[in-house]
Coordinates of C-alpha atoms in Angstrom, one line a residue:
Chain A
X1 CA 21.8 2.1 30.3
X2 CA 18.2 1.4 30.9
X3 CA 15.3 3.5 29.5
X4 CA 11.8 3.1 28.1
X5 CA 11.2 3.2 24.4
X6 CA 7.8 3.8 22.7
X7 CA 6.8 3.5 19.1
X8 CA 3.9 5.7 18.0
X9 CA 2.4 3.7 15.1
X10 CA 0.4 6.6 13.6
X11 CA -1.7 7.2 10.5
X12 CA -0.8 10.8 9.6
X13 CA -2.8 13.1 7.2
X14 CA -1.1 13.4 3.8
X15 CA 0.2 16.9 3.3
X16 CA -1.1 18.4 6.6
X17 CA 1.9 19.1 8.8
X18 CA -0.1 21.1 11.3
X19 CA -2.5 18.3 11.9
X20 CA 0.4 15.8 12.2
X21 CA 2.2 18.0 14.7
X22 CA -0.9 17.9 16.9
X23 CA -0.9 14.1 16.4
X24 CA 2.8 14.0 17.6
X25 CA 2.0 16.0 20.7
X26 CA -0.9 13.9 21.6
X27 CA 1.0 10.7 21.1
X28 CA 4.1 11.9 23.0
X29 CA 1.9 12.8 26.0
X30 CA 0.3 9.4 25.8
X31 CA 3.7 7.7 25.6
X32 CA 5.1 9.7 28.5
X33 CA 2.1 8.8 30.6
X34 CA 3.2 5.1 30.0
X35 CA 6.7 5.9 31.2
X36 CA 8.4 6.3 27.8
X37 CA 11.7 8.2 27.6
X38 CA 12.3 7.9 23.8
X39 CA 9.2 8.1 21.5
X40 CA 9.8 7.0 17.9
X41 CA 7.6 8.0 15.0
X42 CA 7.5 6.5 11.4
X43 CA 9.2 7.8 8.3
X44 CA 7.7 11.0 7.0
X45 CA 5.0 10.9 9.5
X46 CA 5.0 14.7 9.9
X47 CA 3.9 14.9 6.2
X48 CA 2.6 11.6 5.0
X49 CA 4.4 9.4 2.5
X50 CA 3.1 9.6 -1.1
X51 CA 3.8 13.3 -1.3
X52 CA 4.8 13.6 -5.0
X53 CA 4.7 17.3 -5.9
X54 CA 3.8 18.2 -2.3
X55 CA 7.4 17.5 -1.2
X56 CA 8.5 21.1 -1.6
X57 CA 5.3 22.5 0.1
X58 CA 5.5 20.4 3.3
X59 CA 9.4 20.7 3.5
X60 CA 10.8 22.1 6.7
X61 CA 14.2 23.9 7.3
X62 CA 15.9 22.7 10.4
X63 CA 15.2 26.1 12.0
X64 CA 11.5 26.1 11.2
X65 CA 9.0 26.8 13.9
X66 CA 7.6 23.4 13.5
X67 CA 10.9 21.8 14.4
X68 CA 11.1 24.2 17.3
X69 CA 7.8 22.8 18.5
X70 CA 9.3 19.3 18.3
X71 CA 12.4 20.4 20.3
X72 CA 10.1 21.8 23.0
X73 CA 8.2 18.5 22.9
X74 CA 11.4 16.5 23.5
X75 CA 12.3 18.3 26.7
X76 CA 12.7 15.7 29.5
X77 CA 13.1 12.9 26.9
X78 CA 13.8 12.1 23.4
X79 CA 11.8 11.9 20.1
X80 CA 12.5 10.6 16.6
X81 CA 10.6 12.5 14.0
X82 CA 10.2 11.8 10.3
X83 CA 9.9 14.8 7.9
X84 CA 10.9 16.4 4.6
X85 CA 14.1 18.4 5.2
X86 CA 14.9 21.4 3.1
X87 CA 18.4 22.6 3.0
X88 CA 19.8 26.2 2.5
X89 CA 20.6 25.2 -1.1
X90 CA 17.0 24.0 -1.7
X91 CA 17.6 20.3 -1.7
X92 CA 14.9 18.0 -0.2
X93 CA 15.7 15.0 1.9
X94 CA 13.7 12.3 3.4
X95 CA 15.0 12.8 7.0
X96 CA 14.7 11.6 10.5
X97 CA 15.7 13.8 13.5
X98 CA 16.7 12.6 16.9
X99 CA 15.7 15.3 19.4
X100 CA 16.7 15.1 23.0
X101 CA 16.0 17.5 25.8
X102 CA 15.2 20.3 23.5
X103 CA 18.2 19.8 21.2
X104 CA 18.7 18.2 17.9
X105 CA 21.2 15.4 18.5
X106 CA 21.3 14.1 14.9
X107 CA 19.6 14.2 11.6
X108 CA 19.8 11.2 9.3
X109 CA 19.1 11.7 5.6
X110 CA 17.8 8.6 3.8
X111 CA 20.6 7.3 1.6
X112 CA 18.7 4.6 -0.3
X113 CA 15.7 6.1 -2.0
X114 CA 13.4 3.3 -3.5
X115 CA 12.6 4.2 -7.1
X116 CA 10.9 1.1 -8.5
X117 CA 7.6 -0.6 -8.3
X118 CA 5.2 1.7 -6.4
X119 CA 8.0 3.9 -5.1
X120 CA 9.2 7.1 -6.6
X121 CA 11.5 8.7 -4.1
X122 CA 14.4 9.2 -6.4
X123 CA 12.3 11.6 -8.4
X124 CA 11.6 13.9 -5.5
X125 CA 14.3 13.6 -2.9
X126 CA 18.1 14.2 -2.8
X127 CA 20.1 11.3 -1.6
X128 CA 21.7 11.3 1.9
X129 CA 25.5 10.7 1.9
X130 CA 26.1 9.7 5.5
X131 CA 25.5 6.5 7.5
X132 CA 26.7 7.1 11.0
X133 CA 25.9 6.4 14.6
X134 CA 25.7 9.2 17.2
X135 CA 25.9 9.8 20.9
X136 CA 22.7 10.4 23.0
X137 CA 22.1 10.5 26.7
X138 CA 20.6 7.0 26.1
X139 CA 23.6 5.4 24.6
X140 CA 25.1 5.2 21.1
X141 CA 22.4 5.1 18.5
X142 CA 21.8 5.2 14.7
X143 CA 18.9 5.8 12.5
X144 CA 18.3 4.1 9.1
X145 CA 15.1 5.0 7.3
X146 CA 13.1 2.2 5.7
X147 CA 14.9 1.2 2.5
X148 CA 18.3 2.0 4.1
X149 CA 17.7 -1.0 6.4
X150 CA 17.3 -3.3 3.4
X151 CA 20.9 -2.7 2.5
X152 CA 23.0 -5.0 4.7
X153 CA 26.0 -2.6 4.2
X154 CA 24.0 0.2 6.0
X155 CA 23.4 -1.8 9.1
X156 CA 26.9 -3.2 9.0
X157 CA 28.3 0.3 9.0
X158 CA 26.3 1.6 12.0
X159 CA 27.0 -1.7 13.9
X160 CA 30.8 -1.1 13.3
X161 CA 30.3 2.6 14.2
X162 CA 29.3 1.3 17.7
X163 CA 25.6 1.7 17.6
X164 CA 23.8 -0.4 20.3
X165 CA 20.4 0.8 19.2
X166 CA 19.3 1.0 15.6
X167 CA 16.1 3.1 15.0
X168 CA 14.3 2.4 11.9
X169 CA 11.4 4.8 11.0
X170 CA 9.5 3.3 8.1
X171 CA 6.5 3.7 5.8
X172 CA 6.3 0.2 4.5
X173 CA 3.3 -0.7 2.3
X174 CA 1.6 -4.1 2.7
X175 CA 1.8 -6.1 -0.4
X176 CA 1.9 -9.7 -1.4
X177 CA -0.7 -12.2 0.0
X178 CA 0.1 -15.8 0.6
X179 CA -2.1 -18.7 1.6
X180 CA 0.2 -19.8 4.4
X181 CA 0.9 -16.6 6.1
X182 CA -1.3 -14.6 8.4
X183 CA 0.3 -11.3 7.3
X184 CA 1.3 -10.0 4.0
X185 CA 4.6 -11.1 2.4
X186 CA 6.3 -7.7 3.1
X187 CA 5.6 -7.8 6.8
X188 CA 7.1 -11.3 7.0
X189 CA 10.2 -10.3 5.2
X190 CA 10.8 -7.2 7.4
X191 CA 10.4 -9.3 10.5
X192 CA 13.0 -11.7 9.2
X193 CA 15.4 -8.9 8.5
X194 CA 14.9 -7.1 11.8
X195 CA 15.5 -10.3 13.8
X196 CA 18.5 -11.2 11.7
X197 CA 20.3 -7.9 12.1
X198 CA 19.5 -7.7 15.8
X199 CA 20.9 -11.1 16.5
X200 CA 23.8 -11.0 14.1
X201 CA 25.1 -7.6 15.2
X202 CA 23.9 -8.0 18.8
X203 CA 22.1 -4.7 19.0
X204 CA 18.5 -3.4 19.7
X205 CA 16.3 -2.6 16.7
X206 CA 13.4 -0.2 17.1
X207 CA 11.2 -0.5 14.0
X208 CA 8.5 2.2 13.7
X209 CA 6.1 1.5 10.9
X210 CA 3.0 3.5 10.1
X211 CA -0.7 2.4 9.6
X212 CA -3.5 3.7 7.4
X213 CA -3.9 4.0 3.7
X214 CA -2.8 6.6 1.1
X215 CA -4.5 6.3 -2.4
X216 CA -5.4 2.7 -1.6
X217 CA -1.9 1.7 -0.5
X218 CA -2.1 0.3 3.0
X219 CA 0.8 0.4 5.5
X220 CA 1.1 -2.8 7.5
X221 CA 2.0 -1.4 10.9
X222 CA 3.5 -4.2 13.0
X223 CA 6.2 -2.0 14.7
X224 CA 8.4 -3.8 17.1
X225 CA 11.3 -3.5 19.6
X226 CA 13.8 -6.4 19.3
X227 CA 16.6 -7.2 21.6
X228 CA 20.2 -8.5 20.7
X229 CA 19.0 -12.1 21.1
X230 CA 16.4 -11.5 18.4
X231 CA 13.6 -11.7 21.0
X232 CA 10.7 -9.3 20.6
X233 CA 10.2 -7.0 23.6
X234 CA 7.1 -5.5 22.1
X235 CA 5.0 -5.9 19.0
X236 CA 2.4 -3.5 17.6
X237 CA -0.8 -4.5 15.9
X238 CA -0.8 -5.1 12.2
X239 CA -2.7 -2.8 9.9
X240 CA -4.0 -0.3 12.4
X241 CA -2.8 2.5 14.7
X242 CA -1.2 1.5 17.9
X243 CA 1.5 2.3 20.5
X244 CA 4.0 -0.1 22.0
X245 CA 6.3 0.6 25.0
X246 CA 9.1 -1.5 26.3
X247 CA 12.1 -1.1 28.7
X248 CA 15.4 -1.4 26.9
X249 CA 18.7 -2.2 28.7
X250 CA 21.6 -1.7 26.3
X251 CA 23.8 -3.9 28.5
X252 CA 21.9 -6.8 27.0
X253 CA 24.2 -6.4 24.1
X254 CA 27.1 -7.4 26.2
X255 CA 26.0 -11.0 26.9
X256 CA 25.3 -11.5 23.2
X257 CA 28.6 -10.0 22.1
X258 CA 30.5 -12.1 24.6
X259 CA 28.7 -15.3 23.3
X260 CA 29.4 -14.5 19.7
X261 CA 32.0 -11.6 19.1
X262 CA 31.3 -11.2 15.5
X263 CA 31.7 -7.4 15.4
X264 CA 35.0 -7.7 17.3
X265 CA 36.3 -10.1 14.7
X266 CA 35.3 -8.1 11.7
X267 CA 38.3 -7.6 9.5
X268 CA 37.9 -4.1 8.2
X269 CA 41.1 -4.2 6.1
X270 CA 40.0 -7.4 4.4
X271 CA 36.6 -5.9 3.7
X272 CA 37.9 -2.5 2.4
X273 CA 40.5 -4.3 0.2
X274 CA 37.9 -6.4 -1.4
X275 CA 35.4 -3.6 -1.7
X276 CA 38.1 -1.5 -3.4
X277 CA 38.9 -4.3 -5.8
X278 CA 35.3 -4.8 -6.6
X279 CA 34.6 -1.2 -7.2
X280 CA 37.7 -0.7 -9.4
X281 CA 36.9 -3.7 -11.5
X282 CA 33.4 -2.5 -12.0
X283 CA 34.7 1.0 -12.9
X284 CA 37.2 -0.4 -15.3
X285 CA 34.4 -1.5 -17.7
X286 CA 32.8 -4.7 -16.7
X287 CA 32.5 -7.2 -13.9
X288 CA 34.5 -10.3 -14.7
X289 CA 33.3 -12.1 -11.6
X290 CA 34.2 -15.7 -11.6
X291 CA 37.6 -15.3 -13.2
Chain B
X1 CA 11.0 -6.1 -2.4
X2 CA 8.7 -8.9 -1.4
X3 CA 9.8 -12.4 -0.7
X4 CA 9.3 -14.0 -4.1
X5 CA 7.2 -17.0 -4.9
X6 CA 8.7 -20.0 -6.7
X7 CA 8.8 -19.0 -10.3
X8 CA 11.0 -21.8 -11.6
X9 CA 8.7 -22.2 -14.5
X10 CA 5.3 -23.8 -14.7
X11 CA 2.0 -22.7 -13.2
X12 CA 1.8 -21.1 -9.8
X13 CA -1.5 -21.1 -8.0
X14 CA -3.1 -17.7 -7.2
X15 CA -2.8 -17.1 -3.5
X16 CA -6.0 -16.4 -1.7
X17 CA -5.9 -15.6 2.0
X18 CA -9.6 -14.6 2.8
X19 CA -8.9 -13.7 6.4
X20 CA -6.1 -11.3 5.5
X21 CA -8.0 -9.9 2.5
X22 CA -11.0 -9.2 4.5
X23 CA -9.0 -7.4 7.2
X24 CA -7.1 -5.3 4.7
X25 CA -10.0 -4.5 2.5
X26 CA -12.4 -3.5 5.3
X27 CA -9.6 -1.3 6.6
X28 CA -9.2 0.2 3.2
X29 CA -12.9 1.1 3.0
X30 CA -13.2 2.5 6.4
X31 CA -10.1 4.6 6.1
X32 CA -10.5 5.9 2.5
X33 CA -14.2 6.7 3.1
X34 CA -13.9 8.5 6.4
X35 CA -10.9 10.6 5.4
X36 CA -13.1 12.3 2.8
X37 CA -15.4 13.3 5.7
X38 CA -18.3 11.0 4.9
X39 CA -19.5 7.8 6.6
X40 CA -21.4 6.2 3.8
X41 CA -21.2 4.5 0.4
X42 CA -23.7 3.6 -2.3
X43 CA -23.2 0.5 -4.4
X44 CA -25.0 -0.9 -7.5
X45 CA -26.1 -4.5 -6.6
X46 CA -26.5 -6.6 -9.7
X47 CA -27.1 -10.0 -8.0
X48 CA -23.6 -11.1 -9.0
X49 CA -20.7 -12.1 -6.8
X50 CA -18.5 -8.9 -7.3
X51 CA -21.0 -6.4 -6.1
X52 CA -22.1 -8.7 -3.3
X53 CA -18.5 -8.9 -2.0
X54 CA -18.0 -5.1 -2.3
X55 CA -21.3 -4.4 -0.5
X56 CA -20.5 -6.9 2.3
X57 CA -17.0 -5.6 2.8
X58 CA -18.5 -2.1 3.1
X59 CA -21.1 -3.2 5.5
X60 CA -18.4 -4.7 7.7
X61 CA -16.2 -1.6 7.5
X62 CA -18.8 1.1 7.9
X63 CA -21.8 -0.6 9.5
X64 CA -24.8 -1.9 7.5
X65 CA -26.8 1.3 7.9
X66 CA -24.1 3.2 6.1
X67 CA -24.3 1.1 3.0
X68 CA -27.0 1.9 0.4
X69 CA -27.5 -0.9 -2.3
X70 CA -29.3 0.2 -5.4
X71 CA -30.8 -2.4 -7.6
X72 CA -31.3 -1.1 -11.2
X73 CA -33.0 -3.8 -13.2
X74 CA -33.9 -3.4 -16.9
X75 CA -37.0 -5.2 -18.2
X76 CA -34.9 -8.1 -19.7
X77 CA -32.9 -8.6 -16.5
X78 CA -33.2 -12.0 -15.1
X79 CA -35.6 -12.2 -12.0
X80 CA -33.1 -14.4 -10.4
X81 CA -30.6 -11.4 -10.3
X82 CA -33.1 -9.4 -8.3
X83 CA -33.7 -12.4 -5.9
X84 CA -29.9 -12.7 -5.5
X85 CA -29.5 -8.9 -4.8
X86 CA -32.2 -9.2 -2.2
X87 CA -30.5 -12.1 -0.6
X88 CA -27.3 -10.0 -0.2
X89 CA -29.4 -7.1 1.2
X90 CA -31.0 -9.4 3.8
X91 CA -27.7 -11.1 4.8
X92 CA -25.8 -7.9 5.1
X93 CA -28.6 -5.9 6.6
X94 CA -27.9 -2.9 4.4
X95 CA -30.2 -0.2 3.1
X96 CA -31.7 -0.6 -0.3
X97 CA -33.5 1.0 -3.2
X98 CA -34.8 -0.1 -6.5
X99 CA -34.7 2.0 -9.6
X100 CA -36.0 0.4 -12.8
X101 CA -34.0 1.8 -15.7
X102 CA -36.4 0.5 -18.4
X103 CA -38.2 3.9 -19.1
X104 CA -35.0 5.9 -19.6
X105 CA -33.3 3.2 -21.7
X106 CA -36.3 2.5 -23.9
X107 CA -37.1 6.2 -24.4
X108 CA -33.5 6.7 -25.7
X109 CA -33.4 3.6 -28.0
X110 CA -36.8 4.5 -29.4
X111 CA -34.8 7.1 -31.4
X112 CA -32.0 4.6 -32.3
X113 CA -33.8 1.3 -32.7
X114 CA -31.0 -0.4 -34.7
X115 CA -28.6 -0.2 -31.8
X116 CA -26.9 -3.6 -31.1
X117 CA -26.5 -5.4 -27.8
X118 CA -23.2 -3.8 -27.0
X119 CA -24.5 -0.3 -27.4
X120 CA -27.5 -1.1 -25.4
X121 CA -25.5 -2.8 -22.7
X122 CA -23.0 0.1 -22.5
X123 CA -25.9 2.6 -22.3
X124 CA -27.5 0.6 -19.4
X125 CA -24.1 0.5 -17.5
X126 CA -23.8 4.3 -17.9
X127 CA -27.4 5.0 -16.9
X128 CA -26.8 2.9 -13.7
X129 CA -23.6 5.0 -13.1
X130 CA -25.5 8.3 -13.3
X131 CA -28.1 7.0 -10.7
X132 CA -25.4 5.8 -8.3
X133 CA -23.7 9.3 -8.5
X134 CA -27.0 11.1 -8.1
X135 CA -27.8 9.1 -4.9
X136 CA -24.2 9.5 -3.6
X137 CA -24.9 13.2 -3.6
X138 CA -28.3 12.9 -2.1
X139 CA -27.0 10.5 0.6
X140 CA -23.6 12.1 1.3
X141 CA -21.8 9.0 0.2
X142 CA -19.1 7.7 -2.1
X143 CA -19.7 5.4 -5.0
X144 CA -18.2 1.9 -4.3
X145 CA -16.6 0.1 -7.1
X146 CA -17.3 -3.5 -8.1
X147 CA -14.9 -4.2 -10.9
X148 CA -12.4 -7.1 -10.3
X149 CA -8.8 -7.3 -11.5
X150 CA -9.7 -9.8 -14.2
X151 CA -12.2 -7.6 -15.9
X152 CA -10.2 -4.5 -15.4
X153 CA -7.2 -6.2 -17.1
X154 CA -9.3 -7.6 -19.9
X155 CA -11.2 -4.3 -20.4
X156 CA -14.4 -6.3 -19.9
X157 CA -16.4 -3.4 -18.5
X158 CA -18.0 -0.1 -19.6
X159 CA -15.8 2.9 -19.4
X160 CA -17.6 5.6 -17.3
X161 CA -20.2 2.9 -16.6
X162 CA -19.6 0.0 -14.2
X163 CA -16.0 0.9 -14.2
X164 CA -16.7 4.3 -12.5
X165 CA -16.4 4.6 -8.8
X166 CA -14.8 6.6 -6.0
X167 CA -13.1 3.6 -4.5
X168 CA -12.9 0.0 -5.3
X169 CA -12.0 -2.6 -2.7
X170 CA -11.8 -5.6 -5.2
X171 CA -9.9 -4.0 -8.1
X172 CA -6.7 -5.9 -7.3
X173 CA -8.5 -9.3 -6.8
X174 CA -8.8 -11.7 -9.6
X175 CA -12.2 -13.3 -10.1
X176 CA -10.8 -16.5 -8.5
X177 CA -9.9 -14.5 -5.4
X178 CA -13.3 -12.9 -5.3
X179 CA -15.0 -16.2 -5.2
X180 CA -12.8 -17.4 -2.4
X181 CA -13.4 -14.2 -0.4
X182 CA -17.1 -14.4 -1.1
X183 CA -17.4 -17.8 0.4
X184 CA -15.4 -16.8 3.4
X185 CA -17.5 -13.7 4.2
X186 CA -20.8 -15.3 3.8
X187 CA -22.1 -14.3 0.4
X188 CA -25.0 -16.7 -0.2
X189 CA -23.6 -19.8 -2.0
X190 CA -26.1 -19.6 -4.8
X191 CA -24.5 -16.3 -5.9
X192 CA -20.9 -17.6 -5.6
X193 CA -21.7 -20.8 -7.5
X194 CA -23.7 -19.4 -10.4
X195 CA -22.3 -18.7 -13.9
X196 CA -21.0 -15.1 -14.0
X197 CA -23.1 -12.8 -16.2
X198 CA -23.4 -9.0 -16.8
X199 CA -27.1 -9.8 -17.4
X200 CA -27.2 -7.1 -20.0
X201 CA -29.4 -9.3 -22.2
X202 CA -31.2 -12.6 -21.7
X203 CA -28.9 -15.6 -21.6
X204 CA -25.7 -13.6 -21.6
X205 CA -22.8 -15.3 -19.7
X206 CA -19.3 -13.8 -19.3
X207 CA -17.5 -16.9 -20.2
X208 CA -19.5 -17.5 -23.4
X209 CA -18.9 -13.9 -24.4
X210 CA -15.2 -13.9 -23.6
X211 CA -14.7 -17.4 -25.1
X212 CA -12.7 -18.6 -22.0
X213 CA -13.2 -19.4 -18.4
X214 CA -12.3 -17.2 -15.5
X215 CA -10.2 -19.8 -13.8
X216 CA -8.1 -20.4 -16.9
X217 CA -7.6 -16.7 -17.7
X218 CA -6.8 -15.9 -14.1
X219 CA -4.1 -18.5 -14.0
X220 CA -2.6 -16.9 -17.1
X221 CA -3.0 -13.3 -16.0
X222 CA -1.5 -14.1 -12.6
X223 CA 1.6 -15.4 -14.2
X224 CA 1.7 -12.7 -16.9
X225 CA 1.0 -9.6 -14.8
X226 CA 1.9 -10.4 -11.2
X227 CA 4.8 -12.7 -11.8
X228 CA 5.9 -11.1 -15.1
X229 CA 6.4 -14.4 -17.0
X230 CA 7.7 -14.0 -20.5
X231 CA 5.8 -15.4 -23.5
X232 CA 8.2 -18.3 -23.6
X233 CA 7.7 -19.0 -20.0
X234 CA 3.9 -19.0 -20.4
X235 CA 4.1 -21.4 -23.2
X236 CA 6.3 -23.6 -21.1
X237 CA 3.6 -23.5 -18.5
X238 CA 1.3 -25.1 -21.0
X239 CA -0.8 -22.2 -22.1
X240 CA -1.8 -22.4 -25.8
X241 CA -0.1 -19.7 -27.9
X242 CA -3.3 -18.4 -29.4
X243 CA -4.8 -18.0 -25.9
X244 CA -1.7 -16.1 -24.7
X245 CA -1.9 -13.9 -27.8
X246 CA -5.5 -13.2 -27.4
X247 CA -5.3 -12.3 -23.7
X248 CA -2.2 -10.2 -24.1
X249 CA -4.0 -8.4 -26.9
X250 CA -7.0 -7.7 -24.7
X251 CA -4.8 -6.3 -21.9
X252 CA -2.9 -4.0 -24.3
X253 CA -6.0 -3.0 -26.2
X254 CA -7.9 -1.9 -23.1
X255 CA -5.1 0.1 -21.6
X256 CA -7.1 3.3 -22.4
X257 CA -9.8 2.2 -20.1
X258 CA -7.5 2.2 -17.2
X259 CA -6.2 5.7 -17.7
X260 CA -7.5 9.2 -17.6
X261 CA -8.2 10.8 -21.0
X262 CA -5.1 11.7 -22.9
X263 CA -4.3 15.5 -22.5
X264 CA -2.4 17.6 -25.1
X265 CA 0.6 19.0 -23.3
X266 CA 1.2 22.7 -23.8
X267 CA 2.1 24.1 -20.4
X268 CA 5.1 23.4 -18.1
X269 CA 2.8 21.5 -15.7
X270 CA 0.3 19.2 -17.2
X271 CA -2.3 17.4 -15.1
X272 CA -1.0 13.9 -14.1
X273 CA 2.2 14.2 -16.1
X274 CA 4.2 16.8 -14.3
X275 CA 1.4 18.1 -11.9
X276 CA 1.4 15.0 -9.7
X277 CA -0.6 14.8 -6.4
X278 CA -2.1 11.9 -4.6
X279 CA -5.8 11.6 -4.7
X280 CA -5.7 11.8 -0.9
X281 CA -4.0 15.2 -1.0
X282 CA -4.5 16.8 2.4
X283 CA -6.5 13.9 3.7

């Protein structure tokens, strides 16, 4: 399965969905002109990231006219959009939608909401309760939003759930300066993670980060498309808007999985057994690790 | 999470990466200024390294003709300060203006002649602030901040005076980092190398007034604030207990300067407490 992936590394306007929808349309046209089939946008790029009390005012129901505009935009290809999703029972999720040929294929709701340091997501969002892969015309895929990807268990689950392509929309802030690194510490750590997962699980990772500043917090950009050997197929500029485009052939996973059949050899029963034991021991009033 | 530095006890040097800082901070100025719908900034140029760095970053971000440096000497200000401010204006190629604050300061203190140096210094800082904001309106510009992280943490600044600004590119840089950045972006060396001074009265120096050097206090603040060392860990890193107490006390005691005024809560949604929006709301 071969197709062309683009990442639109944008700088959306905080709280202005209409403006950001226009930005989406413009970038999708630009990506299509460069041959892209799948165009991936960053986390919450329809609304901006540090929303605070704006969460409820920029939220979209899945049947909202704005989502209909995105569906139309996805005709003849696919788009991954990041937005605040409002449910019928008035919960708000940090969501990513995979839209393909005018239809919504899948919506992932961010499961791990960072609520520490400069992050406050747990205050404003409900927590997603599913981590799954899904079928698309372009192969079995999965979406993990930013912090989800920092949990090895999340990537492990989608890899076992047959994803060959993991899409990670992100709004990752730059922070931490070191003397010996050209980029900030956060950028370096992400790149290490992306490469490690891609190679370990033998799958493609499409990382879509944003650029720009919100209240002085900068986003480091540096989006990338990494293949199952850990090689970078495309890399966006750091710290500014950009677009990257690269052809992806999912069959590349085959060679890597032949060379190192780690997923085949995963012992699910062993893992489940140990997880249940660990959970029960913690639930029974204390972790007596080491005994 | 950020890949953590080695904190296995002891001192850890403050990282400075001038190339990265310059890139990030010019991006910050360009982005945060333009999203407000303006192209320009005004900055008070004292002749010191902090305002020199802020002004030169803004010149790189917005173009020199979009930066207005205002020199605001008082009759006791050192002539060297004006020379240094002029050197920055020349090197950066920015617009400039001089407003002598002596008449307005002297007119005011003629009524309160017993005012001490601190009152006079604070008054001067606040007069300068009103001038910057006036010209920001005249020139359709934002006021650019020049307070570094060291002075913000110690509270070594005048509330609603030099601490007032619309945006501050160097507020997360310790003085030590400002020096390194200054050298890298071409601030004239005589400005980087001279003894830091608020120049509020003749012969004043920051380090004499504070009672410690910036390098020493930066080394301490970096461990205390950025790396969250405990008191015991700071002592193990060979900082003297009285120094640790004094600096901790200054940080705690000046917390009010880093916050909005405290508001009495009576409604269901009180500004900043449960009415929370980014400053960049809709921008």
